[in-house]
Amino acid sequence: MMKYLQIVVIDGMNCSRCASKVRNALEAEPTVSVKIVDLARGTVTFDADSKLTLTFLNQLLKNTKYTVTRDISI
């Protein structure tokens, strides 16, 4: 099955603890596998079984203080 690589900007993620919370929240979705959390850029790179919408990603983060603001995937 083909995986979709996405890079998204996360608002409010600025420390390693933040990064762990974001990673754990996103990977609660079984189809998501986080590859890179870049604190300097405030981005998360992950793959999933399909392209995920910002609305869906923000639902995954609903119990955190973080928000996906945009998809910068190429």
mmCIF file of N, CA, C and O in Angstrom:
data_model
loop_
_atom_site.group_PDB
_atom_site.id
_atom_site.type_symbol
_atom_site.label_atom_id
_atom_site.label_comp_id
_atom_site.label_asym_id
_atom_site.label_seq_id
_atom_site.Cartn_x
_atom_site.Cartn_y
_atom_site.Cartn_z
ATOM 1 N N MET A 1 0.838 -1.179 0.000
ATOM 2 C CA MET A 1 0.000 0.000 0.000
ATOM 3 C C MET A 1 0.885 1.244 0.000
ATOM 4 O O MET A 1 1.878 1.325 0.711
ATOM 5 N N MET A 2 0.508 2.232 -0.797
ATOM 6 C CA MET A 2 1.263 3.470 -0.888
ATOM 7 C C MET A 2 1.059 4.319 0.363
ATOM 8 O O MET A 2 -0.038 4.417 0.884
ATOM 9 N N LYS A 3 2.136 4.925 0.844
ATOM 10 C CA LYS A 3 2.070 5.843 1.981
ATOM 11 C C LYS A 3 2.166 7.266 1.461
ATOM 12 O O LYS A 3 2.822 7.529 0.454
ATOM 13 N N TYR A 4 1.508 8.192 2.140
ATOM 14 C CA TYR A 4 1.556 9.600 1.782
ATOM 15 C C TYR A 4 2.413 10.333 2.795
ATOM 16 O O TYR A 4 2.125 10.283 3.991
ATOM 17 N N LEU A 5 3.455 11.009 2.335
ATOM 18 C CA LEU A 5 4.333 11.782 3.203
ATOM 19 C C LEU A 5 3.791 13.200 3.293
ATOM 20 O O LEU A 5 3.520 13.826 2.268
ATOM 21 N N GLN A 6 3.601 13.687 4.506
ATOM 22 C CA GLN A 6 3.112 15.044 4.714
ATOM 23 C C GLN A 6 4.020 15.780 5.684
ATOM 24 O O GLN A 6 4.593 15.180 6.589
ATOM 25 N N ILE A 7 4.131 17.084 5.461
ATOM 26 C CA ILE A 7 4.849 17.968 6.374
ATOM 27 C C ILE A 7 3.861 19.052 6.777
ATOM 28 O O ILE A 7 3.290 19.730 5.907
ATOM 29 N N VAL A 8 3.661 19.202 8.078
ATOM 30 C CA VAL A 8 2.716 20.202 8.565
ATOM 31 C C VAL A 8 3.379 21.110 9.585
ATOM 32 O O VAL A 8 4.316 20.714 10.281
ATOM 33 N N VAL A 9 2.884 22.334 9.655
ATOM 34 C CA VAL A 9 3.359 23.313 10.623
ATOM 35 C C VAL A 9 2.485 23.217 11.865
ATOM 36 O O VAL A 9 1.249 23.197 11.768
ATOM 37 N N ILE A 10 3.139 23.137 13.034
ATOM 38 C CA ILE A 10 2.433 23.019 14.310
ATOM 39 C C ILE A 10 2.646 24.300 15.111
ATOM 40 O O ILE A 10 3.778 24.672 15.411
ATOM 41 N N ASP A 11 1.561 24.975 15.457
ATOM 42 C CA ASP A 11 1.632 26.191 16.257
ATOM 43 C C ASP A 11 1.777 25.832 17.737
ATOM 44 O O ASP A 11 1.053 24.969 18.237
ATOM 45 N N GLY A 12 2.734 26.466 18.413
ATOM 46 C CA GLY A 12 2.906 26.271 19.850
ATOM 47 C C GLY A 12 3.913 25.213 20.248
ATOM 48 O O GLY A 12 4.172 25.030 21.432
ATOM 49 N N MET A 13 4.502 24.530 19.281
ATOM 50 C CA MET A 13 5.462 23.457 19.577
ATOM 51 C C MET A 13 6.874 24.042 19.609
ATOM 52 O O MET A 13 7.419 24.388 18.572
ATOM 53 N N ASN A 14 7.445 24.184 20.822
ATOM 54 C CA ASN A 14 8.754 24.821 20.886
ATOM 55 C C ASN A 14 9.730 24.186 21.876
ATOM 56 O O ASN A 14 10.758 24.765 22.176
ATOM 57 N N CYS A 15 9.411 22.992 22.369
ATOM 58 C CA CYS A 15 10.349 22.303 23.257
ATOM 59 C C CYS A 15 10.230 20.787 23.037
ATOM 60 O O CYS A 15 9.295 20.328 22.384
ATOM 61 N N SER A 16 11.174 20.037 23.583
ATOM 62 C CA SER A 16 11.163 18.593 23.355
ATOM 63 C C SER A 16 9.928 17.933 23.991
ATOM 64 O O SER A 16 9.410 16.960 23.458
ATOM 65 N N ARG A 17 9.460 18.471 25.091
ATOM 66 C CA ARG A 17 8.241 17.926 25.708
ATOM 67 C C ARG A 17 7.026 18.168 24.800
ATOM 68 O O ARG A 17 6.171 17.305 24.639
ATOM 69 N N CYS A 18 6.985 19.367 24.204
ATOM 70 C CA CYS A 18 5.927 19.683 23.231
ATOM 71 C C CYS A 18 5.966 18.683 22.074
ATOM 72 O O CYS A 18 4.942 18.172 21.642
ATOM 73 N N ALA A 19 7.171 18.440 21.575
ATOM 74 C CA ALA A 19 7.352 17.535 20.442
ATOM 75 C C ALA A 19 6.841 16.143 20.783
ATOM 76 O O ALA A 19 6.178 15.500 19.960
ATOM 77 N N SER A 20 7.116 15.672 21.985
ATOM 78 C CA SER A 20 6.640 14.346 22.405
ATOM 79 C C SER A 20 5.123 14.294 22.468
ATOM 80 O O SER A 20 4.511 13.312 22.048
ATOM 81 N N LYS A 21 4.523 15.348 22.989
ATOM 82 C CA LYS A 21 3.054 15.390 23.075
ATOM 83 C C LYS A 21 2.425 15.362 21.687
ATOM 84 O O LYS A 21 1.445 14.660 21.457
ATOM 85 N N VAL A 22 2.991 16.132 20.768
ATOM 86 C CA VAL A 22 2.479 16.170 19.395
ATOM 87 C C VAL A 22 2.661 14.808 18.736
ATOM 88 O O VAL A 22 1.726 14.265 18.126
ATOM 89 N N ARG A 23 3.850 14.226 18.868
ATOM 90 C CA ARG A 23 4.118 12.910 18.279
ATOM 91 C C ARG A 23 3.126 11.873 18.813
ATOM 92 O O ARG A 23 2.520 11.126 18.043
ATOM 93 N N ASN A 24 2.949 11.836 20.113
ATOM 94 C CA ASN A 24 2.045 10.847 20.721
ATOM 95 C C ASN A 24 0.601 11.049 20.279
ATOM 96 O O ASN A 24 -0.110 10.076 20.008
ATOM 97 N N ALA A 25 0.172 12.308 20.189
ATOM 98 C CA ALA A 25 -1.205 12.584 19.772
ATOM 99 C C ALA A 25 -1.434 12.160 18.323
ATOM 100 O O ALA A 25 -2.462 11.554 17.998
ATOM 101 N N LEU A 26 -0.480 12.464 17.448
ATOM 102 C CA LEU A 26 -0.631 12.091 16.037
ATOM 103 C C LEU A 26 -0.551 10.579 15.854
ATOM 104 O O LEU A 26 -1.309 9.996 15.076
ATOM 105 N N GLU A 27 0.362 9.940 16.584
ATOM 106 C CA GLU A 27 0.518 8.489 16.421
ATOM 107 C C GLU A 27 -0.563 7.688 17.140
ATOM 108 O O GLU A 27 -0.594 6.468 17.017
ATOM 109 N N ALA A 28 -1.476 8.371 17.826
ATOM 110 C CA ALA A 28 -2.651 7.681 18.368
ATOM 111 C C ALA A 28 -3.529 7.177 17.218
ATOM 112 O O ALA A 28 -4.293 6.225 17.380
ATOM 113 N N GLU A 29 -3.374 7.808 16.053
ATOM 114 C CA GLU A 29 -4.035 7.343 14.828
ATOM 115 C C GLU A 29 -3.160 6.232 14.253
ATOM 116 O O GLU A 29 -2.000 6.477 13.910
ATOM 117 N N PRO A 30 -3.688 5.005 14.159
ATOM 118 C CA PRO A 30 -2.869 3.863 13.739
ATOM 119 C C PRO A 30 -2.216 3.997 12.362
ATOM 120 O O PRO A 30 -1.180 3.387 12.112
ATOM 121 N N THR A 31 -2.775 4.823 11.492
ATOM 122 C CA THR A 31 -2.206 4.952 10.146
ATOM 123 C C THR A 31 -1.088 5.978 10.067
ATOM 124 O O THR A 31 -0.458 6.130 9.022
ATOM 125 N N VAL A 32 -0.835 6.714 11.160
ATOM 126 C CA VAL A 32 0.174 7.780 11.165
ATOM 127 C C VAL A 32 1.478 7.268 11.770
ATOM 128 O O VAL A 32 1.490 6.658 12.832
ATOM 129 N N SER A 33 2.572 7.560 11.075
ATOM 130 C CA SER A 33 3.909 7.246 11.577
ATOM 131 C C SER A 33 4.772 8.501 11.454
ATOM 132 O O SER A 33 5.132 8.908 10.344
ATOM 133 N N VAL A 34 5.064 9.134 12.596
ATOM 134 C CA VAL A 34 5.857 10.361 12.591
ATOM 135 C C VAL A 34 7.309 10.009 12.288
ATOM 136 O O VAL A 34 7.886 9.109 12.886
ATOM 137 N N LYS A 35 7.887 10.729 11.331
ATOM 138 C CA LYS A 35 9.269 10.507 10.915
ATOM 139 C C LYS A 35 10.219 11.541 11.526
ATOM 140 O O LYS A 35 11.291 11.199 11.991
ATOM 141 N N ILE A 36 9.831 12.826 11.465
ATOM 142 C CA ILE A 36 10.692 13.901 11.948
ATOM 143 C C ILE A 36 9.851 14.957 12.669
ATOM 144 O O ILE A 36 8.811 15.378 12.148
ATOM 145 N N VAL A 37 10.321 15.368 13.834
ATOM 146 C CA VAL A 37 9.770 16.533 14.517
ATOM 147 C C VAL A 37 10.890 17.567 14.532
ATOM 148 O O VAL A 37 11.933 17.348 15.127
ATOM 149 N N ASP A 38 10.672 18.672 13.841
ATOM 150 C CA ASP A 38 11.683 19.718 13.710
ATOM 151 C C ASP A 38 11.254 20.923 14.544
ATOM 152 O O ASP A 38 10.419 21.727 14.117
ATOM 153 N N LEU A 39 11.824 21.039 15.742
ATOM 154 C CA LEU A 39 11.454 22.137 16.633
ATOM 155 C C LEU A 39 11.854 23.490 16.063
ATOM 156 O O LEU A 39 11.128 24.476 16.225
ATOM 157 N N ALA A 40 13.011 23.569 15.406
ATOM 158 C CA ALA A 40 13.487 24.841 14.861
ATOM 159 C C ALA A 40 12.511 25.398 13.820
ATOM 160 O O ALA A 40 12.265 26.601 13.780
ATOM 161 N N ARG A 41 11.957 24.526 13.008
ATOM 162 C CA ARG A 41 10.997 24.953 11.973
ATOM 163 C C ARG A 41 9.554 24.879 12.450
ATOM 164 O O ARG A 41 8.656 25.403 11.797
ATOM 165 N N GLY A 42 9.328 24.163 13.550
ATOM 166 C CA GLY A 42 7.962 23.986 14.049
ATOM 167 C C GLY A 42 7.135 23.078 13.162
ATOM 168 O O GLY A 42 5.944 23.293 12.976
ATOM 169 N N THR A 43 7.799 22.054 12.601
ATOM 170 C CA THR A 43 7.109 21.159 11.674
ATOM 171 C C THR A 43 7.179 19.704 12.129
ATOM 172 O O THR A 43 8.056 19.327 12.903
ATOM 173 N N VAL A 44 6.240 18.935 11.602
ATOM 174 C CA VAL A 44 6.236 17.490 11.796
ATOM 175 C C VAL A 44 6.104 16.849 10.424
ATOM 176 O O VAL A 44 5.257 17.249 9.620
ATOM 177 N N THR A 45 6.968 15.881 10.159
ATOM 178 C CA THR A 45 6.909 15.095 8.927
ATOM 179 C C THR A 45 6.435 13.706 9.311
ATOM 180 O O THR A 45 6.964 13.100 10.242
ATOM 181 N N PHE A 46 5.426 13.218 8.616
ATOM 182 C CA PHE A 46 4.872 11.902 8.922
ATOM 183 C C PHE A 46 4.367 11.252 7.657
ATOM 184 O O PHE A 46 4.172 11.914 6.640
ATOM 185 N N ASP A 47 4.165 9.950 7.721
ATOM 186 C CA ASP A 47 3.457 9.303 6.622
ATOM 187 C C ASP A 47 2.194 8.656 7.150
ATOM 188 O O ASP A 47 2.049 8.391 8.338
ATOM 189 N N ALA A 48 1.266 8.478 6.228
ATOM 190 C CA ALA A 48 -0.040 7.912 6.560
ATOM 191 C C ALA A 48 -0.560 7.165 5.341
ATOM 192 O O ALA A 48 -0.026 7.290 4.245
ATOM 193 N N ASP A 49 -1.609 6.395 5.555
ATOM 194 C CA ASP A 49 -2.186 5.601 4.465
ATOM 195 C C ASP A 49 -2.884 6.459 3.419
ATOM 196 O O ASP A 49 -3.079 6.035 2.290
ATOM 197 N N SER A 50 -3.282 7.674 3.798
ATOM 198 C CA SER A 50 -3.913 8.603 2.866
ATOM 199 C C SER A 50 -3.543 10.021 3.289
ATOM 200 O O SER A 50 -3.056 10.233 4.397
ATOM 201 N N LYS A 51 -3.761 10.981 2.393
ATOM 202 C CA LYS A 51 -3.480 12.376 2.730
ATOM 203 C C LYS A 51 -4.502 12.819 3.770
ATOM 204 O O LYS A 51 -5.702 12.667 3.575
ATOM 205 N N LEU A 52 -4.017 13.361 4.884
ATOM 206 C CA LEU A 52 -4.891 13.748 5.981
ATOM 207 C C LEU A 52 -5.164 15.247 5.934
ATOM 208 O O LEU A 52 -4.275 16.047 5.641
ATOM 209 N N THR A 53 -6.390 15.623 6.247
ATOM 210 C CA THR A 53 -6.780 17.029 6.233
ATOM 211 C C THR A 53 -6.334 17.718 7.519
ATOM 212 O O THR A 53 -6.112 17.069 8.547
ATOM 213 N N LEU A 54 -6.238 19.034 7.452
ATOM 214 C CA LEU A 54 -5.900 19.806 8.650
ATOM 215 C C LEU A 54 -6.956 19.608 9.729
ATOM 216 O O LEU A 54 -6.628 19.509 10.910
ATOM 217 N N THR A 55 -8.211 19.525 9.328
ATOM 218 C CA THR A 55 -9.297 19.303 10.289
ATOM 219 C C THR A 55 -9.092 17.990 11.027
ATOM 220 O O THR A 55 -9.212 17.933 12.253
ATOM 221 N N PHE A 56 -8.785 16.930 10.294
ATOM 222 C CA PHE A 56 -8.554 15.622 10.916
ATOM 223 C C PHE A 56 -7.351 15.672 11.852
ATOM 224 O O PHE A 56 -7.400 15.172 12.980
ATOM 225 N N LEU A 57 -6.263 16.285 11.397
ATOM 226 C CA LEU A 57 -5.060 16.369 12.223
ATOM 227 C C LEU A 57 -5.320 17.171 13.496
ATOM 228 O O LEU A 57 -4.868 16.793 14.580
ATOM 229 N N ASN A 58 -6.088 18.242 13.384
ATOM 230 C CA ASN A 58 -6.409 19.026 14.572
ATOM 231 C C ASN A 58 -7.330 18.273 15.523
ATOM 232 O O ASN A 58 -7.263 18.478 16.740
ATOM 233 N N GLN A 59 -8.137 17.370 15.003
ATOM 234 C CA GLN A 59 -8.940 16.494 15.876
ATOM 235 C C GLN A 59 -8.018 15.597 16.699
ATOM 236 O O GLN A 59 -8.276 15.347 17.870
ATOM 237 N N LEU A 60 -6.949 15.119 16.073
ATOM 238 C CA LEU A 60 -5.989 14.282 16.804
ATOM 239 C C LEU A 60 -5.298 15.069 17.910
ATOM 240 O O LEU A 60 -4.927 14.504 18.940
ATOM 241 N N LEU A 61 -5.134 16.374 17.702
ATOM 242 C CA LEU A 61 -4.451 17.226 18.672
ATOM 243 C C LEU A 61 -5.408 17.936 19.626
ATOM 244 O O LEU A 61 -4.985 18.768 20.423
ATOM 245 N N LYS A 62 -6.698 17.604 19.580
ATOM 246 C CA LYS A 62 -7.712 18.359 20.329
ATOM 247 C C LYS A 62 -7.477 18.389 21.843
ATOM 248 O O LYS A 62 -7.892 19.330 22.502
ATOM 249 N N ASN A 63 -6.821 17.389 22.406
ATOM 250 C CA ASN A 63 -6.572 17.374 23.848
ATOM 251 C C ASN A 63 -5.207 17.945 24.213
ATOM 252 O O ASN A 63 -4.709 17.726 25.316
ATOM 253 N N THR A 64 -4.605 18.662 23.282
ATOM 254 C CA THR A 64 -3.316 19.323 23.519
ATOM 255 C C THR A 64 -3.525 20.814 23.264
ATOM 256 O O THR A 64 -4.594 21.240 22.833
ATOM 257 N N LYS A 65 -2.490 21.601 23.496
ATOM 258 C CA LYS A 65 -2.583 23.040 23.206
ATOM 259 C C LYS A 65 -2.026 23.388 21.830
ATOM 260 O O LYS A 65 -1.850 24.556 21.504
ATOM 261 N N TYR A 66 -1.771 22.391 21.001
ATOM 262 C CA TYR A 66 -1.121 22.588 19.710
ATOM 263 C C TYR A 66 -2.129 22.546 18.575
ATOM 264 O O TYR A 66 -3.156 21.884 18.667
ATOM 265 N N THR A 67 -1.793 23.251 17.490
ATOM 266 C CA THR A 67 -2.676 23.339 16.334
ATOM 267 C C THR A 67 -1.863 23.176 15.064
ATOM 268 O O THR A 67 -0.796 23.781 14.922
ATOM 269 N N VAL A 68 -2.393 22.393 14.133
ATOM 270 C CA VAL A 68 -1.797 22.317 12.793
ATOM 271 C C VAL A 68 -2.312 23.525 12.031
ATOM 272 O O VAL A 68 -3.519 23.720 11.892
ATOM 273 N N THR A 69 -1.381 24.368 11.557
ATOM 274 C CA THR A 69 -1.810 25.601 10.876
ATOM 275 C C THR A 69 -1.773 25.497 9.361
ATOM 276 O O THR A 69 -2.550 26.145 8.685
ATOM 277 N N ARG A 70 -0.847 24.678 8.847
ATOM 278 C CA ARG A 70 -0.834 24.486 7.388
ATOM 279 C C ARG A 70 -0.021 23.272 6.990
ATOM 280 O O ARG A 70 0.824 22.809 7.721
ATOM 281 N N ASP A 71 -0.323 22.800 5.778
ATOM 282 C CA ASP A 71 0.370 21.671 5.179
ATOM 283 C C ASP A 71 1.376 22.244 4.193
ATOM 284 O O ASP A 71 0.999 22.984 3.290
ATOM 285 N N ILE A 72 2.664 21.945 4.398
ATOM 286 C CA ILE A 72 3.694 22.460 3.490
ATOM 287 C C ILE A 72 4.338 21.350 2.675
ATOM 288 O O ILE A 72 5.453 21.477 2.202
ATOM 289 N N SER A 73 3.613 20.245 2.545
ATOM 290 C CA SER A 73 4.126 19.113 1.765
ATOM 291 C C SER A 73 4.354 19.544 0.325
ATOM 292 O O SER A 73 3.643 20.382 -0.216
ATOM 293 N N ILE A 74 5.354 18.950 -0.280
ATOM 294 C CA ILE A 74 5.677 19.262 -1.674
ATOM 295 C C ILE A 74 4.814 18.419 -2.594
ATOM 296 O O ILE A 74 4.575 17.283 -2.362
#
